[in-house]
Amino acid sequence: MTNDDLIQQAAAILRSAHNLAVLTGAGVSRESGVPTFRDSQEGLWAKFDPEELATPAAFKRNPKLVWDWYEYRRSQLRQARPNPGHMALAQLEAYFPVVLIITQNVDDLHEQAGSTHVIHLHGNIARNKCFANCQGDPTLIDLAQIADDRDDGPPKCPHCGAYIRPDVVWFHEMLPADAIQDARAAAQRCDVMLVVGTSGLVQPAASLPQTARQRGAKIIEVNPSDTAITPLADIKLTGPSGVILPQLVEALSTDE
Ligand code: OAD
């Protein structure tokens, strides 16, 4: 069956859906120039050891190294713009009352593209918080209000003096309770889940397609490779999301 046939089949499933949930991973931002994590060679984890950089222990051990790595990733993201895949997902809002984007990504490219319902399971790299969450979880800190030399590693919390850290989920950390609760509810409620650009290896995000499927939802996966999610997919659209998703929206619109 050609990709075109599969795109038409996926569009037919979307046309009959009432409640669409979308799960995205780093792959959806790849065509915006943002590295993924596990893609061999250019993935972030190919160059850096996550245990050295994305854990509370790593931050305690070497706060300046971890802080500088996130400053480097933030500088990369400032150059990034939504790609046609992000734009297509935002255009889906014309076909459904609500399109809930459940993202593992810490960038805001879905919001920049115009998606209006985005759940960030792993936080938001543009935000910062007190490492001790001294005023409650999270104790967000606006760095613009703090005079400090950011070349000296993480600034200090103005309330308690602890280091300030990025508001992202690190390994061995809990996800924001409201985010995972809303994501699970969406997976239980949807009748179609579109899974885009994730290797499906990190829990609890990776179990959301299974949750949806157990409730009878159809799973459509968009990824150039096969992943841990592929065996669950009713339709696998193989290719980059920046190419496939606009084709899917085009197929939806031509049959009106
Ligand atoms: P990964 O790097 O594990 O997987 C990226 C996926 O994107 C792979 O399946 C690629 O095949 C696919 N991909 C690559 N280029 C693509 C393209 N142009 N279009 C569509 N897909 C493409 O990233 P995630 O699955 O998002 O967690 O990783 C999940 C979590 O692991 C991240 O959120 C992060 C990491 O540890 C935290 O930071 C807590």
Coordinates of C-alpha atoms and ligand atoms in Angstrom, one line a residue:
M1 CA 0.0 0.0 0.0
T2 CA 1.5 3.4 -0.9
N3 CA 2.0 6.2 1.6
D4 CA -0.8 8.1 -0.3
D5 CA -3.2 5.3 0.3
L6 CA -2.2 5.2 4.0
I7 CA -2.6 9.0 4.2
Q8 CA -6.2 8.7 2.7
Q9 CA -7.0 5.9 5.2
A10 CA -5.6 8.0 8.1
A11 CA -7.7 11.0 6.9
A12 CA -10.8 8.8 6.8
I13 CA -10.2 7.8 10.4
L14 CA -9.7 11.4 11.4
R15 CA -12.9 12.5 9.6
S16 CA -14.9 10.0 11.6
A17 CA -13.3 11.0 14.9
H18 CA -14.9 13.2 17.5
N19 CA -12.1 13.5 20.1
L20 CA -8.5 13.8 18.8
A21 CA -5.4 13.6 21.1
V22 CA -1.9 14.1 19.7
L23 CA 1.2 12.8 21.4
T24 CA 4.5 14.4 20.2
G25 CA 8.2 13.9 20.9
A26 CA 11.4 15.4 19.8
G27 CA 11.0 14.3 16.2
V28 CA 8.3 16.9 15.5
S29 CA 10.8 19.6 16.3
R30 CA 13.6 18.0 14.3
E31 CA 12.8 19.9 11.1
S32 CA 13.0 23.1 13.1
G33 CA 16.7 22.3 13.7
V34 CA 16.2 21.0 17.2
P35 CA 18.2 17.8 17.9
T36 CA 16.3 14.8 19.1
F37 CA 17.6 12.7 22.0
R38 CA 18.2 9.2 20.8
D39 CA 18.7 9.6 17.0
S40 CA 22.1 8.0 16.5
Q41 CA 24.9 10.5 15.9
E42 CA 23.2 13.9 16.0
G43 CA 20.8 13.1 18.9
L44 CA 21.6 14.9 22.2
W45 CA 22.2 11.7 24.0
A46 CA 24.7 10.7 21.3
K47 CA 26.9 13.6 22.3
F48 CA 26.2 14.0 26.0
D49 CA 25.6 11.6 28.8
P50 CA 22.1 12.3 30.1
E51 CA 23.1 11.0 33.6
E52 CA 25.8 13.7 33.6
L53 CA 23.4 16.5 32.6
A54 CA 19.7 15.8 33.2
T55 CA 19.4 14.6 36.7
P56 CA 19.1 16.4 40.1
A57 CA 22.3 14.6 41.2
A58 CA 24.2 15.9 38.1
F59 CA 23.0 19.5 39.0
K60 CA 24.1 19.1 42.6
R61 CA 27.5 17.7 41.5
N62 CA 28.2 20.3 38.9
P63 CA 25.6 23.1 38.8
K64 CA 27.6 25.2 36.3
L65 CA 28.0 22.4 33.8
V66 CA 24.3 21.5 33.8
W67 CA 23.2 25.2 33.8
D68 CA 25.5 26.0 30.8
W69 CA 24.2 23.0 28.9
Y70 CA 20.6 24.3 29.3
E71 CA 21.8 27.8 28.3
Y72 CA 23.3 26.2 25.2
R73 CA 20.0 24.4 24.4
R74 CA 18.0 27.6 25.1
S75 CA 20.2 29.5 22.6
Q76 CA 19.6 26.8 20.0
L77 CA 15.8 27.0 20.6
R78 CA 15.8 30.8 20.2
Q79 CA 16.8 30.3 16.6
A80 CA 14.1 27.6 16.1
R81 CA 10.8 28.3 14.3
P82 CA 7.8 26.0 14.0
N83 CA 8.1 23.8 10.9
P84 CA 5.2 22.7 8.6
G85 CA 4.5 19.7 10.9
H86 CA 3.8 22.1 13.9
M87 CA 1.7 24.2 11.6
A88 CA -0.3 21.3 10.3
L89 CA -1.1 20.2 13.9
A90 CA -2.4 23.7 14.6
Q91 CA -4.5 23.6 11.4
L92 CA -6.2 20.4 12.7
E93 CA -8.0 22.7 15.2
A94 CA -10.2 23.7 12.2
Y95 CA -11.6 20.2 12.0
F96 CA -12.1 19.3 15.7
P97 CA -13.7 21.2 18.7
V98 CA -10.5 20.6 20.6
V99 CA -7.1 19.2 19.5
L100 CA -5.1 18.3 22.7
I101 CA -1.4 18.3 22.1
I102 CA 0.4 16.2 24.7
T103 CA 4.0 16.9 24.2
Q104 CA 7.2 15.5 25.7
N105 CA 9.1 18.5 24.2
V106 CA 10.3 21.4 26.4
D107 CA 10.2 23.9 23.5
D108 CA 7.1 26.1 22.8
L109 CA 7.0 25.5 19.0
H110 CA 3.5 24.1 19.2
E111 CA 2.3 27.3 20.8
Q112 CA 4.2 29.4 18.3
A113 CA 2.5 27.5 15.5
G114 CA -0.9 28.3 16.9
S115 CA -1.9 25.2 18.9
T116 CA -4.1 26.4 21.7
H117 CA -4.3 23.3 24.0
V118 CA -0.8 22.0 24.8
I119 CA 0.1 19.8 27.8
H120 CA 3.9 19.8 28.6
L121 CA 4.7 16.5 30.3
H122 CA 8.4 17.3 30.7
G123 CA 8.2 21.1 31.5
N124 CA 9.3 24.2 29.6
I125 CA 12.9 25.0 29.0
A126 CA 12.2 28.7 28.8
R127 CA 11.1 28.8 32.4
N128 CA 13.2 28.7 35.6
K129 CA 12.5 27.7 39.2
C130 CA 14.1 27.5 42.6
F131 CA 15.9 24.2 43.0
A132 CA 14.4 23.9 46.5
N133 CA 10.9 25.1 45.3
C134 CA 11.0 27.1 48.5
Q135 CA 7.7 28.9 47.9
G136 CA 5.9 25.8 46.7
D137 CA 6.1 23.5 43.7
P138 CA 7.1 25.0 41.3
T139 CA 8.7 28.2 42.7
L140 CA 9.0 29.9 39.3
I141 CA 11.7 32.7 39.0
D142 CA 11.8 35.4 36.4
L143 CA 15.5 35.8 35.6
A144 CA 14.8 39.3 34.2
Q145 CA 14.1 40.3 37.8
I146 CA 17.5 39.1 39.0
A147 CA 20.7 41.0 38.4
D148 CA 23.4 38.3 38.1
D149 CA 26.3 37.3 35.9
R150 CA 24.9 34.3 34.1
D151 CA 28.4 33.3 33.0
D152 CA 29.0 32.2 36.5
G153 CA 26.6 29.3 36.3
P154 CA 23.1 29.2 37.9
P155 CA 21.9 32.3 39.6
K156 CA 20.6 32.1 43.2
C157 CA 16.9 32.1 44.3
P158 CA 16.1 35.5 45.7
H159 CA 13.9 34.0 48.4
C160 CA 16.2 31.3 49.8
G161 CA 19.5 31.5 48.1
A162 CA 19.3 28.0 46.6
Y163 CA 20.4 27.6 42.9
I164 CA 17.9 28.3 40.2
R165 CA 17.3 25.5 37.6
P166 CA 15.4 25.1 34.4
D167 CA 11.7 24.2 34.8
V168 CA 12.1 20.8 33.0
V169 CA 11.6 17.2 34.3
W170 CA 14.9 15.4 34.9
F171 CA 15.5 11.7 35.0
H172 CA 14.3 10.1 38.2
E173 CA 11.9 13.1 38.8
M174 CA 8.1 13.1 38.9
L175 CA 6.2 14.7 36.1
P176 CA 4.0 17.7 36.9
A177 CA 0.9 16.0 38.5
D178 CA -1.6 18.1 36.6
A179 CA 0.1 17.5 33.3
I180 CA 0.2 13.7 33.6
Q181 CA -3.4 13.6 35.0
D182 CA -4.7 15.7 32.1
A183 CA -2.7 13.6 29.6
R184 CA -4.1 10.3 31.0
A185 CA -7.6 11.7 30.9
A186 CA -7.2 12.7 27.3
A187 CA -5.8 9.3 26.4
Q188 CA -8.8 7.6 28.0
R189 CA -11.3 10.0 26.3
C190 CA -9.9 10.2 22.7
D191 CA -11.2 8.1 19.8
V192 CA -8.1 8.8 17.8
M193 CA -4.5 9.4 19.0
L194 CA -2.0 10.8 16.5
V195 CA 1.6 9.9 17.7
V196 CA 4.3 12.0 16.1
G197 CA 8.1 11.9 16.4
T198 CA 8.6 9.9 19.6
S199 CA 10.7 6.7 20.1
G200 CA 8.1 5.7 22.7
L201 CA 10.8 4.7 25.2
V202 CA 10.2 7.1 28.1
Q203 CA 7.4 6.5 30.7
P204 CA 4.8 7.5 31.5
A205 CA 4.4 9.2 28.1
A206 CA 5.1 6.0 26.3
S207 CA 2.1 4.2 27.8
L208 CA -0.4 6.8 26.7
P209 CA -1.0 5.2 23.2
Q210 CA -1.7 1.9 25.0
T211 CA -4.1 3.5 27.3
A212 CA -6.0 5.0 24.3
R213 CA -6.0 1.8 22.4
Q214 CA -7.4 -0.1 25.4
R215 CA -10.3 2.3 25.3
G216 CA -10.9 1.5 21.6
A217 CA -9.1 4.5 20.1
K218 CA -7.4 4.2 16.7
I219 CA -3.6 5.0 16.7
I220 CA -2.0 6.7 13.8
E221 CA 1.8 7.0 14.1
V222 CA 4.0 9.5 12.1
N223 CA 7.7 8.7 12.2
P224 CA 10.5 8.0 9.6
S225 CA 11.4 4.9 11.7
D226 CA 9.6 2.1 13.4
T227 CA 9.4 2.6 17.2
A228 CA 8.1 0.9 20.4
I229 CA 4.7 2.4 19.4
T230 CA 4.5 1.0 15.9
P231 CA 3.1 -2.4 16.9
L232 CA 0.1 -0.5 18.5
A233 CA -0.5 1.6 15.4
D234 CA -3.5 1.0 13.2
I235 CA -1.8 3.1 10.5
K236 CA 1.9 3.9 10.4
L237 CA 2.8 6.9 8.2
T238 CA 6.5 6.6 7.5
G239 CA 8.4 9.8 6.9
P240 CA 9.3 13.2 8.4
S241 CA 6.4 14.9 10.2
G242 CA 7.1 18.1 8.4
V243 CA 6.2 16.3 5.2
I244 CA 3.6 13.8 6.3
L245 CA 1.4 16.0 8.5
P246 CA 0.7 18.7 5.9
Q247 CA -0.3 15.9 3.5
L248 CA -2.7 14.5 6.1
V249 CA -4.3 17.9 6.6
E250 CA -4.5 18.4 2.8
A251 CA -6.2 15.0 2.5
L252 CA -8.7 16.0 5.3
S253 CA -9.5 19.3 3.6
T254 CA -9.9 18.0 0.0
D255 CA -12.7 15.7 1.0
E256 CA -14.9 18.4 2.4
Ligands
OAD1 P1 13.8 10.5 20.9 O1 15.1 11.2 20.5 O2 13.9 9.3 21.9 O3 13.0 10.0 19.6 C1 12.9 10.9 18.6 C2 12.0 10.2 17.6 O4 11.7 11.1 16.5 C3 12.6 9.0 16.9 O5 11.6 7.9 16.9 C4 12.9 9.4 15.5 O6 12.7 8.3 14.6 C5 11.9 10.4 15.3 N1 12.2 11.4 14.2 C6 13.4 11.9 13.8 N2 13.3 12.8 12.9 C7 11.9 13.0 12.7 C8 11.1 13.8 11.8 N3 11.7 14.7 11.0 N4 9.7 13.7 11.9 C9 9.2 12.8 12.8 N5 9.9 12.0 13.7 C10 11.2 12.1 13.6 O7 12.9 11.7 21.5 P2 11.6 11.4 22.4 O8 10.8 10.2 22.1 O9 10.8 12.7 22.4 O10 12.8 13.3 28.4 O11 12.2 11.3 23.9 C11 11.3 11.2 25.0 C12 12.0 11.9 26.2 O12 13.3 11.2 26.4 C13 12.3 13.3 26.1 O13 11.2 14.1 26.4 C14 13.4 13.5 27.1 C15 14.2 12.3 26.8 O14 14.9 11.8 28.0 C16 13.0 14.3 29.4 O15 13.8 15.2 29.1 C17 12.4 14.0 30.7

